[in-house]
């Protein structure tokens, strides 16, 4: 009888690189690894008949962004790897992005469970919302006790996924109010990351836009520096991890010269977007101070989970100072 095929699934390429190195050092050549290039904190998350259809929808959404989005390398599809695995090990840190990844992944796991493949979840204990799986590198060789993902747990995860993909924000709010999922103490951080993306009722800025504008001044600053500063600000003030590609997209979006009132001004070669320079406009400063509302002046066309925020369609939702999501 041949050696059983183990598949390790991790939520991002950074942690994937660390685990590949560890597997090589341990001589585990028969262990497959899938590291996800997706980021479910941004873009549409809607109910679909198949996971592949959702991924195609999101792919189209990503390639429309003029942000220098990197393409993932060619590699076997997750469905192909799952079909060949005898045992699956999922490893997670404590960020909201990783928790949303788990919920999205759960929608793809029904078939392996039905045919009896063992699926184990290793939820690493983390002290704060900052700690991703990659920050647990010293503990990867001694993982925590796994949680078995059986059909009962999968059904509960699916309920949470329905909250994320609902076209009404109340499901997200209700998800935050539910009791913690046994064995998954950080799951609500995924909901919190999405809720922080709703525009503020006072400024019209979501967490990404707010952190970006706070990283700017009236002087020209390198785009890459602004994005790095905004990532730290989002962690400190909004308690959420926002990826650099999302921040680049949001920054360039606020600088669109076709907007009635751009909050940001860009200069430099458009062919090298990450080497351009940027500064805040007077309108952007007024939004930060709550004197103007970005959405009121520029409208909105964005997704937060399954909610399509669209000023053209009159589907407008804002996050009030108490953290509630209200219609406008």
Tab-separated table of C-alpha atoms in Angstrom, residues 9-13 34-46 48 50-59 61-62 75 78 92 95-109 157 160-161 163-166 172 187 189-198 240-243 245-246 250 303-307:
chain	number	residue	atom	x	y	z
A	9	UNK	CA	-3.978	24.345	2.795
A	10	UNK	CA	-2.868	27.801	3.968
A	11	UNK	CA	-4.510	31.196	3.425
A	12	UNK	CA	-1.725	33.164	1.712
A	13	UNK	CA	1.530	32.855	-0.271
A	34	UNK	CA	-2.045	24.905	-1.644
A	35	UNK	CA	-1.545	28.564	-0.688
A	36	UNK	CA	-4.447	30.827	-1.574
A	37	UNK	CA	-3.870	33.990	-3.606
A	38	UNK	CA	-7.421	35.208	-2.999
A	39	UNK	CA	-8.453	37.868	-0.469
A	40	UNK	CA	-12.117	37.571	0.476
A	41	UNK	CA	-12.102	40.874	2.379
A	42	UNK	CA	-12.474	42.659	-0.967
A	43	UNK	CA	-14.770	42.206	-3.947
A	44	UNK	CA	-18.005	40.259	-4.511
A	45	UNK	CA	-18.881	37.209	-2.419
A	46	UNK	CA	-22.186	35.934	-3.734
A	48	UNK	CA	-23.114	30.444	-6.645
A	50	UNK	CA	-20.238	25.946	-7.817
A	51	UNK	CA	-17.103	27.382	-6.156
A	52	UNK	CA	-15.481	27.638	-9.575
A	53	UNK	CA	-18.180	30.063	-10.717
A	54	UNK	CA	-17.500	32.330	-7.744
A	55	UNK	CA	-13.762	32.258	-8.418
A	56	UNK	CA	-14.347	33.193	-12.071
A	57	UNK	CA	-16.536	36.100	-10.971
A	58	UNK	CA	-13.866	37.309	-8.584
A	59	UNK	CA	-11.135	36.888	-11.183
A	61	UNK	CA	-13.384	41.678	-10.676
A	62	UNK	CA	-9.650	41.637	-9.913
A	75	UNK	CA	-0.308	25.407	-10.478
A	78	UNK	CA	-7.534	23.210	-5.422
A	92	UNK	CA	-4.929	29.415	10.080
A	95	UNK	CA	-6.567	37.736	11.073
A	96	UNK	CA	-9.990	38.506	9.640
A	97	UNK	CA	-8.720	37.709	6.151
A	98	UNK	CA	-7.768	34.189	7.232
A	99	UNK	CA	-11.107	33.601	8.928
A	100	UNK	CA	-13.006	34.624	5.783
A	101	UNK	CA	-10.747	32.314	3.810
A	102	UNK	CA	-11.882	29.435	6.027
A	103	UNK	CA	-15.543	30.211	5.360
A	104	UNK	CA	-14.967	30.432	1.616
A	105	UNK	CA	-12.974	27.225	1.691
A	106	UNK	CA	-15.731	25.416	3.606
A	107	UNK	CA	-18.010	25.779	0.586
A	108	UNK	CA	-15.569	23.611	-1.385
A	109	UNK	CA	-15.088	20.835	1.154
A	157	UNK	CA	-19.473	27.074	8.724
A	160	UNK	CA	-21.675	31.697	8.475
A	161	UNK	CA	-20.798	31.723	4.782
A	163	UNK	CA	-24.207	35.488	6.297
A	164	UNK	CA	-21.121	36.701	4.439
A	165	UNK	CA	-22.705	36.233	0.998
A	166	UNK	CA	-26.083	37.738	1.930
A	172	UNK	CA	-23.104	40.306	9.017
A	187	UNK	CA	-14.116	33.763	13.385
A	189	UNK	CA	-12.762	38.942	12.988
A	190	UNK	CA	-13.762	38.028	9.442
A	191	UNK	CA	-17.143	39.680	9.912
A	192	UNK	CA	-15.487	42.700	11.524
A	193	UNK	CA	-13.141	43.113	8.545
A	194	UNK	CA	-16.099	43.261	6.181
A	195	UNK	CA	-18.099	45.623	8.387
A	196	UNK	CA	-15.157	48.044	8.517
A	197	UNK	CA	-15.326	48.284	4.714
A	198	UNK	CA	-18.731	49.967	4.755
A	240	UNK	CA	-8.098	44.826	10.268
A	241	UNK	CA	-5.457	43.523	7.871
A	242	UNK	CA	-5.783	45.118	4.425
A	243	UNK	CA	-3.605	43.728	1.653
A	245	UNK	CA	-3.019	45.203	-3.674
A	246	UNK	CA	-6.365	46.306	-2.225
A	250	UNK	CA	-8.420	52.012	-3.490
A	303	UNK	CA	-18.856	45.161	-2.873
A	304	UNK	CA	-18.747	44.275	0.816
A	305	UNK	CA	-19.225	40.516	0.948
A	306	UNK	CA	-22.534	39.883	-0.791
A	307	UNK	CA	-23.718	43.496	-0.514
